[in-house]
Coordinates of C-alpha atoms in Angstrom, one line a residue:
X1 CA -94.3 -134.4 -11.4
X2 CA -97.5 -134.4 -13.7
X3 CA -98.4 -133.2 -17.1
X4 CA -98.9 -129.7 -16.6
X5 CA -95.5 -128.7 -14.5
X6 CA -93.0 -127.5 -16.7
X7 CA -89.2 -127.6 -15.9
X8 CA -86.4 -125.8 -16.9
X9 CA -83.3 -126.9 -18.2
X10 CA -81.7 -127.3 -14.9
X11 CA -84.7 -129.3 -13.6
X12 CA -84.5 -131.3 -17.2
X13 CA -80.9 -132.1 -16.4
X14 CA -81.2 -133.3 -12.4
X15 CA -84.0 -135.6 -13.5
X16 CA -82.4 -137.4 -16.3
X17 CA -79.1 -136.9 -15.1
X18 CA -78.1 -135.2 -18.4
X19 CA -75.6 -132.2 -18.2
X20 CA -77.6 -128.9 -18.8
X21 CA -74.8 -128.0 -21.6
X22 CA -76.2 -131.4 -23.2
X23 CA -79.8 -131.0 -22.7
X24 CA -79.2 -127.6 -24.7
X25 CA -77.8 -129.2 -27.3
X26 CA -80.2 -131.5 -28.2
X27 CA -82.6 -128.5 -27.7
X28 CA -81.1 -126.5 -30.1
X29 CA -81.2 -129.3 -32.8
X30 CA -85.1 -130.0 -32.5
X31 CA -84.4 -133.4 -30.9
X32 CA -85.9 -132.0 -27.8
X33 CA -88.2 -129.0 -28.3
X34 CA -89.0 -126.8 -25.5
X35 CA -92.6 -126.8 -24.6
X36 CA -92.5 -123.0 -23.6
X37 CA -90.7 -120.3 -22.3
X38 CA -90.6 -118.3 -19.1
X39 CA -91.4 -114.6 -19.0
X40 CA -87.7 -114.3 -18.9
X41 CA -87.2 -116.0 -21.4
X42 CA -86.0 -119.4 -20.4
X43 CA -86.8 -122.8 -21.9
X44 CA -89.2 -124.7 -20.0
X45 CA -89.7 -128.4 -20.9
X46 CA -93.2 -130.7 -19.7
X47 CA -92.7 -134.2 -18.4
X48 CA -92.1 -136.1 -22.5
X49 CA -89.0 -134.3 -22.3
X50 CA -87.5 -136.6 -19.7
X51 CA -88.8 -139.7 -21.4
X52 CA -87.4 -138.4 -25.0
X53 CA -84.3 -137.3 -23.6
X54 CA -84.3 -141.0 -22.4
X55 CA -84.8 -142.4 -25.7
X56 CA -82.2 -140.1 -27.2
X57 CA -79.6 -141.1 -24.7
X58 CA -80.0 -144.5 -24.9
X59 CA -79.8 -144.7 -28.9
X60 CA -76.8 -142.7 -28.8
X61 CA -75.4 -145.4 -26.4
X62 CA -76.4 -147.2 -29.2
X63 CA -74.1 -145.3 -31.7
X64 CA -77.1 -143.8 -33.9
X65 CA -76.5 -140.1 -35.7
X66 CA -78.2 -137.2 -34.6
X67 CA -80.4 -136.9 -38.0
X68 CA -81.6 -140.9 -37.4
X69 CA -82.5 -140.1 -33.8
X70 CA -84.4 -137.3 -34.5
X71 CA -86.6 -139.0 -37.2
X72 CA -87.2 -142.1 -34.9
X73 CA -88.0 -139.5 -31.5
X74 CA -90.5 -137.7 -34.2
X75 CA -91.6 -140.9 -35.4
X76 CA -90.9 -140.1 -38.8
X77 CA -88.7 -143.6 -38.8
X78 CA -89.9 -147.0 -36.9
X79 CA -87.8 -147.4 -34.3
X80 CA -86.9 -151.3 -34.9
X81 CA -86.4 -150.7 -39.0
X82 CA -83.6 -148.2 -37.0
X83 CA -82.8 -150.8 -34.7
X84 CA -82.5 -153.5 -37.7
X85 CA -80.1 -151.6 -40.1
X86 CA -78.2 -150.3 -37.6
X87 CA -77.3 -153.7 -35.9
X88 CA -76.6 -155.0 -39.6
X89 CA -74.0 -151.9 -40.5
X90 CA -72.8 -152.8 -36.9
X91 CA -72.1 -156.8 -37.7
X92 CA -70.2 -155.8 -40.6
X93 CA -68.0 -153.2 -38.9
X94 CA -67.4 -155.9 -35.9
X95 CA -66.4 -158.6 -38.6
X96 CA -64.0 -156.0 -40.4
X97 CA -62.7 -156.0 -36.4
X98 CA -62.0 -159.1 -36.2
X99 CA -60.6 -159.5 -39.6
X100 CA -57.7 -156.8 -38.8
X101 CA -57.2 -158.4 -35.4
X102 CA -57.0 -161.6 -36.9
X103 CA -53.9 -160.0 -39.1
X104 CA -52.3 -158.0 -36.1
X105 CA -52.4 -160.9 -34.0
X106 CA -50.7 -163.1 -36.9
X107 CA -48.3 -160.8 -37.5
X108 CA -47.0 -159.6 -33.8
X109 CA -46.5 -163.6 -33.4
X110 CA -44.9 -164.6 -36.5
X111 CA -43.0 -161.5 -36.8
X112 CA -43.9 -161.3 -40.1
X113 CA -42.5 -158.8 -43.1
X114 CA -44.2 -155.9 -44.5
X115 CA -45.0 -158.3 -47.5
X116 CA -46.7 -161.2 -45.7
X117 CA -48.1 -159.1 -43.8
X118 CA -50.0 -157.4 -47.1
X119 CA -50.7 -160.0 -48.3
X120 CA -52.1 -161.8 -45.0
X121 CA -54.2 -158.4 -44.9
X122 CA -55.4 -159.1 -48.8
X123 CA -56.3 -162.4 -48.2
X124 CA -58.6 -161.6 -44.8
X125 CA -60.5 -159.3 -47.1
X126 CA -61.4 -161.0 -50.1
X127 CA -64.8 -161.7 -50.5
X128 CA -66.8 -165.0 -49.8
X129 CA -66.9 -165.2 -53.9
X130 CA -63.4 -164.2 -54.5
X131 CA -62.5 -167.3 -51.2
X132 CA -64.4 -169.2 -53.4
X133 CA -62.6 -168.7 -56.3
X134 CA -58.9 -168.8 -54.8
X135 CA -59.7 -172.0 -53.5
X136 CA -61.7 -173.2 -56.9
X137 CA -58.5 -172.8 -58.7
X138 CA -56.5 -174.3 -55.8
X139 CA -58.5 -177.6 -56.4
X140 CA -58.7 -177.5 -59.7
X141 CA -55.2 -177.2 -60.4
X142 CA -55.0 -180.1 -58.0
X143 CA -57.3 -182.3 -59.1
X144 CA -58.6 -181.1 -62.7
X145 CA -58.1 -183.7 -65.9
X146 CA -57.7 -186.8 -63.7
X147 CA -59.2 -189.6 -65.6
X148 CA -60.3 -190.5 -62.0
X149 CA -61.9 -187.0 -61.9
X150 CA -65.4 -187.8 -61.0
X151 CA -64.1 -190.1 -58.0
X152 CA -62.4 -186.9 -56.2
X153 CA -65.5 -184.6 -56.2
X154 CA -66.3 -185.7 -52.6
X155 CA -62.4 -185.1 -51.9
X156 CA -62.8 -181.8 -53.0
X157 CA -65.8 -180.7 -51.2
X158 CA -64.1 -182.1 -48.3
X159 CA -60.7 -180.1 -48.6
X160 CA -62.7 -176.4 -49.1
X161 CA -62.9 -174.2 -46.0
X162 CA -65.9 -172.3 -45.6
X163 CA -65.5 -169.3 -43.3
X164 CA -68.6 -168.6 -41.5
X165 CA -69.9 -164.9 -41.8
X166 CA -68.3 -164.6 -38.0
X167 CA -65.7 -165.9 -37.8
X168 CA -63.8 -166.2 -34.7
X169 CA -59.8 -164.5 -34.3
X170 CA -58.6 -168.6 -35.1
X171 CA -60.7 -169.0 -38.1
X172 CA -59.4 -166.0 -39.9
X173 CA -55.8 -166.5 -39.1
X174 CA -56.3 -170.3 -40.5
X175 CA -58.4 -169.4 -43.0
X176 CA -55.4 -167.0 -44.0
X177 CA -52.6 -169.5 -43.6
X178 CA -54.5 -171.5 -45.7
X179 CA -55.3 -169.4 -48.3
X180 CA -51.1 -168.9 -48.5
X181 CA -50.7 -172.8 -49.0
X182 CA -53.3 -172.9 -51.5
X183 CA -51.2 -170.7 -53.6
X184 CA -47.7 -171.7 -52.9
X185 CA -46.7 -173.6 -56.7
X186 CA -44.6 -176.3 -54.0
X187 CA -47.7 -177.3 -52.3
X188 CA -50.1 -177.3 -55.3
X189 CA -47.2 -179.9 -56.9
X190 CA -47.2 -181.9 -53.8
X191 CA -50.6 -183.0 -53.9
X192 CA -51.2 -182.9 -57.3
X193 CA -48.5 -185.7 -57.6
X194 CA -50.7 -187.6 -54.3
X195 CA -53.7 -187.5 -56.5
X196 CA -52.3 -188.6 -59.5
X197 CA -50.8 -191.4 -57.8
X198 CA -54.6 -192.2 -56.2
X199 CA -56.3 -191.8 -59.3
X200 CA -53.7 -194.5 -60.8
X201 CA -55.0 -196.6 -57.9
X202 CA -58.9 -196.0 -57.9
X203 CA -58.2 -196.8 -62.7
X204 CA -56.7 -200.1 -61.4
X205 CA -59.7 -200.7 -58.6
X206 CA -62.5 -200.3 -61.1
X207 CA -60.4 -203.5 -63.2
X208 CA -60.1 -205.5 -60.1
X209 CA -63.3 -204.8 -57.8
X210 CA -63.8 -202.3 -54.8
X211 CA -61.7 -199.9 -54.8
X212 CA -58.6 -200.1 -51.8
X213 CA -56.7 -197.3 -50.4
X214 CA -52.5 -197.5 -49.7
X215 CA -52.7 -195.2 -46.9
X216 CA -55.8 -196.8 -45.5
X217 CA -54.2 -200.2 -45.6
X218 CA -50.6 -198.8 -44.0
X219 CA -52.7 -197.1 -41.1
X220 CA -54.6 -200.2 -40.6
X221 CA -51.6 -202.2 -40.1
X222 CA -48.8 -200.1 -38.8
X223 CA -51.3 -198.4 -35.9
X224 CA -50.9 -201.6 -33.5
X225 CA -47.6 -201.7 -34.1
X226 CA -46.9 -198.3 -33.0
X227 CA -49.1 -198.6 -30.2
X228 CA -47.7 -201.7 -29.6
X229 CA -44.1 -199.7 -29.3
X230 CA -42.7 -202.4 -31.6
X231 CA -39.5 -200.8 -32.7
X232 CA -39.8 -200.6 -37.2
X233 CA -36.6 -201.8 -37.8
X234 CA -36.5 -204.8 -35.4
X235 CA -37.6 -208.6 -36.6
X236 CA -40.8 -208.2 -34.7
X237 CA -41.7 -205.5 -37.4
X238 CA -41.3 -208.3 -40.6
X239 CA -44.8 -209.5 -40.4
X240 CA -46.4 -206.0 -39.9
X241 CA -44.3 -204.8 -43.1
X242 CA -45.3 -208.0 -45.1
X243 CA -49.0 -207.3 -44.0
X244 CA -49.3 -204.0 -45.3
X245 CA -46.8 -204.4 -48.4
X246 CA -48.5 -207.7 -49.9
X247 CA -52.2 -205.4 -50.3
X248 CA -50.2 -202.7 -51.6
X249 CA -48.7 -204.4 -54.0
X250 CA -52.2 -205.8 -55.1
X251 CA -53.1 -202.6 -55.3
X252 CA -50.2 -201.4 -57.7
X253 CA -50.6 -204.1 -59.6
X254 CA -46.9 -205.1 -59.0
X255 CA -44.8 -208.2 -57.1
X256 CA -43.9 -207.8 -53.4
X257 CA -40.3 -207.2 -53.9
X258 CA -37.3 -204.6 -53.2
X259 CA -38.4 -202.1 -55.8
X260 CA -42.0 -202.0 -54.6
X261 CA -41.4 -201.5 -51.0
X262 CA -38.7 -198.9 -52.6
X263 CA -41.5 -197.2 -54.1
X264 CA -43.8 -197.9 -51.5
X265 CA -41.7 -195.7 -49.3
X266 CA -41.5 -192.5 -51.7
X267 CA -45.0 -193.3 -52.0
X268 CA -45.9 -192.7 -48.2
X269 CA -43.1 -189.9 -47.8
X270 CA -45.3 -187.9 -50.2
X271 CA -48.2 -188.6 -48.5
X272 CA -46.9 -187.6 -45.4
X273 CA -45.9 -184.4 -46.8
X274 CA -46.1 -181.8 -43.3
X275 CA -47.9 -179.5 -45.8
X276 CA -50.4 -181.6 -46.3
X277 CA -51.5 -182.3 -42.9
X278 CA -51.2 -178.8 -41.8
X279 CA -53.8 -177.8 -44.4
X280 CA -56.4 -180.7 -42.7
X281 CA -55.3 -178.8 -39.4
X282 CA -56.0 -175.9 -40.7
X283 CA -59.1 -176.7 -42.4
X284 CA -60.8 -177.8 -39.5
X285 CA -60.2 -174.8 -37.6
X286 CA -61.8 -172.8 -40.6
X287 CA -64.6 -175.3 -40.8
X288 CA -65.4 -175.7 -36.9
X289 CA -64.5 -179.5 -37.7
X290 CA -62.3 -182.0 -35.1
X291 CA -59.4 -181.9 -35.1
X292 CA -57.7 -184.7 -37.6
X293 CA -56.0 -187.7 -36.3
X294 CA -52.3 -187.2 -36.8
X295 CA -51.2 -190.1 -39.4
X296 CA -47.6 -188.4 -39.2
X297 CA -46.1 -191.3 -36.8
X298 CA -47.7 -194.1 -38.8
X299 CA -46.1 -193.0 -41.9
X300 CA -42.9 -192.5 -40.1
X301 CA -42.7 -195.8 -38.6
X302 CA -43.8 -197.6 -42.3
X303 CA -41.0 -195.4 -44.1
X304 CA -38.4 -196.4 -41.6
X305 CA -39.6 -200.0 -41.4
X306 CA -39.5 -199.9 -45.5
X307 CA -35.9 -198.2 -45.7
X308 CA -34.4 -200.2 -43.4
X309 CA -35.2 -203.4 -45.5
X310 CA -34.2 -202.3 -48.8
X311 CA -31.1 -201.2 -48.0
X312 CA -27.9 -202.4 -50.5

């Protein structure tokens, strides 16, 4: 072919492999003008026609409108200012995707009701400022009027999820779970009552020097043991209990007796609230963070080492 053979629409359509019910279309929009017609009066096309019916196929691969492509083919738009907005209106429509297959996923496995799943649907949605806010009042219900306040900021930055702009399937469904938690009055009680009881603590550290931490000193000291496969309510378990109990009760500013491992043990029961932990889990899916080390068996073995020694 050169520049001066013309083609008819049949010709147009074996060369660019077009049907000749398309090429006419496109035709009959202005997308692709003929260059002339026969003395018959058939369209004739010149050798641009094969490279803009190119163009126009491949942008329509692309998912452009008709109007858009017929600006950028007449130059009346720049192609990559096209190109740009369209692949931005096209990551927002992929995230809305993956938003509802986040909530169809979750709900074909947890069999959910035609309330959760509303509400899983409402909370997928929301906004990065409105995720903002529902967690903001989360933490702040939490943690807000403390005495101890300023102590917990870096608590608090580390316990809000920050869904990235796109997110994978797991992100959203933990991002959704844990936007149920956050609201759920039980949960928002639960560790309300764990930081009022470590504000109490860091009060009494800033009297008596740097501050110490129960659950810090009951993983230090009951790990080994449960490694160790020492069994909590044997005699080999006396020492391990006296280890951690005799720092704790430094710490609470009370003698080492019955009542304080009593306490002691409602103490780390709370603490080792499942709700608690599943919110970490959860958090560090949303975050893209490791996993969190499961203190669930250390607080299980300290409990029943604690119980079994203050028994009547």
């Amino acid at each position: 072919m050169d520049g001066d053979t013309l083609y008819s629409i049949g010709e147009l359509a074996r060369r660019t492999g077009l049907t000749v019910k398309t090429i006419r279309f496109y035709s009959d929009r202005g997308i692709v003008a003929p260059t002339d017609r026969s003395p018959a009066g058939y369209r004739l096309y010149n050798i641009d026609a094969v490279a803009r019916l190119d163009l126009v196929r491949t942008l329509r691969e692309l998912g452009l409108d008709l109007p858009t492509i017929r600006k950028v083919v007449d130059r009346e738009l720049s192609l990559p200012e096209v190109a740009a907005a369209h692949a931005e209106a096209l990551a927002v429509q992929i995230r809305v995707l993956r938003l509802r297959r986040a909530v169809l996923t979750a709900v074909a496995e947890r069999g959910s009701t035609l309330e959760e799943t509303e509400l899983m649907h409402r909370l997928a949605q929301l906004s990065e400022d409105e995720r903002r806010r529902l967690i903001g009042d989360f933490l702040n219900a939490v943690f807000g009027g403390l005495d101890a306040a300023p102590a917990f900021a870096g608590v608090m930055r580390s316990m809000t999820p920050e869904l990235p702009d796109n997110p994978e399937t797991e992100q959203v469904q933990a991002w959704v779970e844990l936007a149920k938690m956050s609201l759920d009055p039980g949960f928002r009680a639960v560790v309300r009552r764990m930081a009022e009881d470590q504000a109490a603590e860091q009060a009494r550290s800033d009297m008596m020097g740097p501050r110490r931490d129960i659950a810090a000193v009951v993983r230090d000291q009951v790990g080994p043991a449960l490694t160790a496969g020492i069994d909590p309510a044997s005699p080999q378990a006396d020492p391990i209990v006296a280890a951690f109990t005799a720092p704790c009760a430094h710490i609470l500013g009370r003698p080492d007796d019955v009542e304080l491992r009593r306490r002691l043990a409602i103490r780390l029961e709370s603490v080792n609230d499942p709700r608690r932990e599943r919110y970490l889990q959860l958090l560090a899916v949303v975050n893209g963070w490791p996993a969190p080390e499961s203190l669930a068996p250390v607080f299980d073995w300290a409990v029943q080492a604690l119980r079994v020694r203050t028994q009547q």
